[in-house]
XYZ file of C-alpha atoms in Angstrom:
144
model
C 88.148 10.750 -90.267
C 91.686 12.021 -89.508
C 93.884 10.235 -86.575
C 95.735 12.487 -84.581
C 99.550 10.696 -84.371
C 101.370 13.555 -82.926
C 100.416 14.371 -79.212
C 103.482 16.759 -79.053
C 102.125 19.107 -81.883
C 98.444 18.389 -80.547
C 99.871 20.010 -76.977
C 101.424 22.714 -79.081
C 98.293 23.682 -81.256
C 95.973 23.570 -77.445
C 98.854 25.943 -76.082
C 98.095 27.821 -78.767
C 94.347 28.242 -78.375
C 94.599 29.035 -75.034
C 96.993 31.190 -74.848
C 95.292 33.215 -77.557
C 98.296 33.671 -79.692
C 95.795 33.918 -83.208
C 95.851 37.212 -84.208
C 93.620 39.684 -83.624
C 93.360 42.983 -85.075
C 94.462 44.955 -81.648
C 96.909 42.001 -81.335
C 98.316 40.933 -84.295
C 100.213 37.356 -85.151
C 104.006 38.035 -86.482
C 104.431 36.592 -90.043
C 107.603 34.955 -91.122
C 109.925 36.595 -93.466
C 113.657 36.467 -95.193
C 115.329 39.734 -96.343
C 117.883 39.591 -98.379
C 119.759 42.025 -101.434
C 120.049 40.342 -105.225
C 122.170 42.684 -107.151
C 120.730 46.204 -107.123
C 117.233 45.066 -105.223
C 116.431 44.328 -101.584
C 114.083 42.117 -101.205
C 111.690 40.861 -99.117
C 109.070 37.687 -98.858
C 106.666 37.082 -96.386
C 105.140 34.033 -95.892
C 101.436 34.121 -95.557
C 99.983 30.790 -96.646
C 96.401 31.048 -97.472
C 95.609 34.471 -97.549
C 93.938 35.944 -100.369
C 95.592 38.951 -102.474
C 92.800 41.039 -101.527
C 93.439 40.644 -97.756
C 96.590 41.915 -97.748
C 97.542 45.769 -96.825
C 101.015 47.167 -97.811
C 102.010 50.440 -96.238
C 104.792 52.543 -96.087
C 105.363 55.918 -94.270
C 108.571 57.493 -94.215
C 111.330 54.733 -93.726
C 108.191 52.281 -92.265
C 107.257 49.098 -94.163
C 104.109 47.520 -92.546
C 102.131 44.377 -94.055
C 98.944 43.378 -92.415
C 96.968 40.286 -93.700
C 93.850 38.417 -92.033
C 93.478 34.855 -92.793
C 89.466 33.738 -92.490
C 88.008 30.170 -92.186
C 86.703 29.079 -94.999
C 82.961 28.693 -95.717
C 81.533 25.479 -94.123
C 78.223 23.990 -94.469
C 75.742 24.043 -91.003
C 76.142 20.181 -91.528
C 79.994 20.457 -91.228
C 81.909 19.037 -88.033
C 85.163 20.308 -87.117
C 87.743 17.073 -86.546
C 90.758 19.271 -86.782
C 92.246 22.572 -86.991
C 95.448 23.426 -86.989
C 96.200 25.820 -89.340
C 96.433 29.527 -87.979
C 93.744 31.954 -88.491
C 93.343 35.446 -87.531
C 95.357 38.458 -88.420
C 99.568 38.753 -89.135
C 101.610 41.839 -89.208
C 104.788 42.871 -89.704
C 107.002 46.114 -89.162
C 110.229 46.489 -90.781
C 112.468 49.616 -91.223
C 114.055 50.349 -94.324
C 117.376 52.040 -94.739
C 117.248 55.273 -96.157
C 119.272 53.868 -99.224
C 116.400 52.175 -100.434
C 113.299 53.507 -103.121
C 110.685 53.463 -101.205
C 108.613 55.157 -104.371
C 109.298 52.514 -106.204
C 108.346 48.934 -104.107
C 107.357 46.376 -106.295
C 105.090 43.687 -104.890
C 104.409 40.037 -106.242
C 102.017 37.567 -104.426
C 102.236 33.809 -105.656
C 102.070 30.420 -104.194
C 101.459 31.877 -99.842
C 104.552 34.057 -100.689
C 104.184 38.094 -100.470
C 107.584 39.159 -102.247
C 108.506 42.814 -102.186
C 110.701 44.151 -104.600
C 112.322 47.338 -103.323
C 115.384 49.161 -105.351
C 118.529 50.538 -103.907
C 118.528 54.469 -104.518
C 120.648 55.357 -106.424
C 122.359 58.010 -104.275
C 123.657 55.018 -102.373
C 124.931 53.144 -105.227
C 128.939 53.121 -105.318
C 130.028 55.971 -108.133
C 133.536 57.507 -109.268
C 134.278 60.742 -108.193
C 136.175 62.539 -110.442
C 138.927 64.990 -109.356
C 138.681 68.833 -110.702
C 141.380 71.080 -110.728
C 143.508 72.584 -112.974
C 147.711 71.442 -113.784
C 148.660 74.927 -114.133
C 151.052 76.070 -111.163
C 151.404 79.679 -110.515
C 154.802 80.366 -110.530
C 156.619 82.812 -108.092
C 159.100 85.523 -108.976
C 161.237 86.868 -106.676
């Protein structure tokens, strides 16, 4: 049997419930995430803890990056008795916009240990490049 020793996240987790903040497919949960660029990549991880791979939808539409996931409870028994829940079920979404310097035909995405990671390369049209000077040194010379 578990013993609950914190009432402060035990008032948190009932706030929770009531206020309905689980997701729900109309009303999706936000997911955390970090965004950040490593060299010629931007990338981004999601955190969704307990999701399977299969549960996971990865969209994007123009300049639109959306990630839905649903995490179920698992399977229980008839016999089984609920002492605690506090881990969040229900569906998560995100919406993020991508810059128009990024590949959005080429996204890589990696799922491993409750971390979505998406792998998405900086076009490169946007990439710094020399720009070289035409012209010619010949000067037209006036007579007068």
């Amino acid at each position: 049997m578990l013993m609950r020793t914190d009432p402060f996240r035990e008032m948190d987790r009932i706030v929770q419930q009531l206020s309905g903040t689980s997701g729900t497919w109309s009303k999706p949960s936000v997911m955390p995430m970090d965004a950040y660029r490593d060299g010629d990549v931007y990338v981004i991880a999601f955190d969704l803890p307990g999701v399977d791979r299969e549960a996971i939808d990865i969209d994007v539409e123009r300049n639109m990056l959306k990630v839905r996931a649903e995490r179920r409870p698992a399977g229980k028994s008839d016999g089984v008795q609920m002492e605690l829940s506090e881990r969040p079920l229900g569906v998560f979404s995100r919406q993020v916009m991508l810059a128009d310097t990024l590949d959005t035909e080429r996204i890589e995405a990696d799922y491993d240990a409750g971390v979505l990671t998406l792998r998405i390369p900086i076009a490169e049209r946007a990439k710094p490049r020399k720009i070289s000077i035409g012209g010619t040194d010949d000067r037209k010379q006036i007579s007068g």
